[in-house]
Amino acid sequence: MTAAFRLRMRPFFISGSFSRIDLFRFRIVLTQPGGDFMEYQQYQKARDKVWELLLKHGCRELPIQVSQICKKEKITLLSYGRAAPVIAALGLEAHCENDGFTAVVETRPLIFYNERCTVQRQRFTVAHELGHLFLGHVSRGAFTIQNR
């Protein structure tokens, strides 16, 4: 995740090609290649949650086995092909054009992913969706979409 971000400080009162710094609030912003941004405090929260999860599950080597984390956390992990009936029942077919998404049905978190993606992309997508769950971005009856 950190490699995909570049550090940007904003806003600043001088125009030009300089990095931007808000001298009054000292706000640091991480900018994704697509132009979206994340406040540094949000990044810190996400980073700390990742470390907490890795330590909790004794992850000591790469690649991280995200499917094992899902199993231990009682999160159902489903490929689009295997979950077609569930996706149809929830009315979420339109989201299958994305790499993955998360839904919480009643109290059960479900992560759906596109099995046509590379194994590395599947792992990234599942890890990203785990982030949504552990950071509280998804609540009962809600869902997220990963398409990056």
C-alpha positions as CSV (number, residue, x, y, z in Angstrom):
1,M,0.0,0.0,0.0
2,T,2.7,2.5,0.9
3,A,4.4,2.1,-2.5
4,A,1.2,3.1,-4.3
5,F,1.0,6.4,-2.4
6,R,3.1,9.5,-2.7
7,L,3.4,12.0,0.1
8,R,1.8,15.4,-0.6
9,M,1.4,18.2,1.9
10,R,-1.5,20.6,1.3
11,P,-2.6,23.4,0.9
12,F,0.0,26.2,0.7
13,F,-0.3,29.8,-0.3
14,I,2.5,29.8,-2.8
15,S,1.7,28.6,-6.3
16,G,4.1,26.7,-8.5
17,S,5.7,23.3,-8.6
18,F,6.4,23.1,-4.9
19,S,5.0,20.6,-2.5
20,R,2.1,22.1,-0.6
21,I,2.1,22.6,3.2
22,D,-0.6,24.1,5.3
23,L,1.5,26.1,7.8
24,F,-1.4,26.5,10.2
25,R,-2.7,22.9,10.4
26,F,0.4,20.9,9.3
27,R,-1.9,18.5,7.4
28,I,-0.1,15.7,5.7
29,V,-1.9,14.0,2.9
30,L,-1.1,10.8,1.1
31,T,-2.1,11.0,-2.6
32,Q,-2.9,7.8,-4.6
33,P,-2.0,7.7,-8.3
34,G,-5.6,8.3,-9.2
35,G,-5.7,11.6,-7.3
36,D,-7.7,10.4,-4.3
37,F,-6.1,11.3,-0.9
38,M,-5.9,9.9,2.6
39,E,-5.2,12.0,5.7
40,Y,-2.0,10.8,7.4
41,Q,-3.9,9.9,10.6
42,Q,-6.1,7.6,8.5
43,Y,-3.0,6.0,7.1
44,Q,-1.6,5.5,10.6
45,K,-4.8,3.9,11.8
46,A,-4.8,1.5,8.8
47,R,-1.1,0.7,9.3
48,D,-1.5,0.0,13.0
49,K,-4.6,-2.2,12.3
50,V,-2.6,-4.2,9.8
51,W,0.3,-4.8,12.3
52,E,-2.2,-5.7,15.0
53,L,-3.8,-8.3,12.7
54,L,-0.5,-9.7,11.5
55,L,0.8,-10.1,15.0
56,K,-2.5,-11.6,16.2
57,H,-2.3,-14.3,13.5
58,G,1.4,-14.9,13.8
59,C,2.1,-13.9,10.2
60,R,5.9,-14.1,9.8
61,E,6.5,-14.6,6.1
62,L,5.3,-13.4,2.7
63,P,3.0,-13.8,1.0
64,I,0.5,-13.3,3.7
65,Q,-2.2,-16.1,3.7
66,V,-5.2,-13.8,3.7
67,S,-7.5,-16.8,3.3
68,Q,-6.3,-18.2,6.6
69,I,-6.9,-14.8,8.3
70,C,-10.4,-14.8,6.9
71,K,-11.0,-18.4,8.2
72,K,-9.7,-17.6,11.7
73,E,-11.8,-14.3,11.8
74,K,-14.9,-16.2,10.6
75,I,-15.1,-14.1,7.4
76,T,-16.6,-16.0,4.5
77,L,-14.4,-15.7,1.4
78,L,-16.1,-16.5,-1.9
79,S,-15.1,-16.3,-5.6
80,Y,-17.7,-14.8,-7.9
81,G,-18.2,-18.1,-9.7
82,R,-18.7,-20.1,-6.5
83,A,-20.9,-17.4,-5.0
84,A,-23.1,-16.6,-8.0
85,P,-26.4,-17.8,-6.3
86,V,-25.6,-15.7,-3.2
87,I,-24.7,-12.6,-5.2
88,A,-27.9,-13.0,-7.2
89,A,-30.0,-13.4,-4.0
90,L,-28.4,-10.2,-2.6
91,G,-29.0,-8.3,-5.9
92,L,-25.3,-7.5,-6.2
93,E,-24.6,-8.8,-9.7
94,A,-23.6,-5.4,-11.0
95,H,-20.6,-5.3,-8.6
96,C,-19.0,-8.4,-10.2
97,E,-17.4,-6.2,-12.8
98,N,-15.0,-5.1,-10.1
99,D,-12.1,-7.0,-8.5
100,G,-14.0,-7.6,-5.3
101,F,-16.4,-6.3,-2.7
102,T,-17.5,-6.9,0.8
103,A,-21.1,-7.4,2.2
104,V,-22.3,-7.9,5.7
105,V,-25.4,-10.1,5.7
106,E,-27.1,-10.0,9.1
107,T,-23.9,-10.3,11.2
108,R,-21.9,-12.4,8.7
109,P,-19.1,-10.6,6.8
110,L,-18.7,-11.9,3.2
111,I,-15.8,-11.0,0.9
112,F,-16.3,-11.7,-2.8
113,Y,-13.4,-11.6,-5.3
114,N,-12.9,-12.1,-9.0
115,E,-11.2,-15.5,-9.5
116,R,-10.2,-14.4,-13.0
117,C,-7.7,-11.9,-11.5
118,T,-4.1,-13.1,-10.9
119,V,-3.4,-14.8,-7.6
120,Q,-1.5,-11.7,-6.5
121,R,-4.4,-9.4,-7.4
122,Q,-6.8,-11.7,-5.6
123,R,-4.7,-11.6,-2.4
124,F,-4.4,-7.8,-2.6
125,T,-8.2,-7.4,-3.1
126,V,-9.0,-9.7,-0.2
127,A,-6.5,-7.9,2.0
128,H,-8.1,-4.6,0.9
129,E,-11.5,-5.8,1.8
130,L,-10.3,-7.1,5.2
131,G,-9.1,-3.5,5.8
132,H,-12.6,-2.2,5.2
133,L,-14.0,-4.7,7.7
134,F,-11.4,-4.1,10.4
135,L,-11.5,-0.3,10.0
136,G,-15.3,-0.3,10.4
137,H,-16.1,0.9,6.9
138,V,-18.7,-1.8,6.4
139,S,-21.8,-2.2,8.5
140,R,-24.7,-4.6,8.5
141,G,-26.6,-4.4,5.2
142,A,-23.8,-2.4,3.5
143,F,-21.1,-3.3,1.0
144,T,-17.8,-1.9,-0.4
145,I,-16.4,-2.1,-3.9
146,Q,-12.7,-2.6,-4.8
147,N,-11.9,-1.5,-8.4
148,R,-8.3,-0.3,-8.5
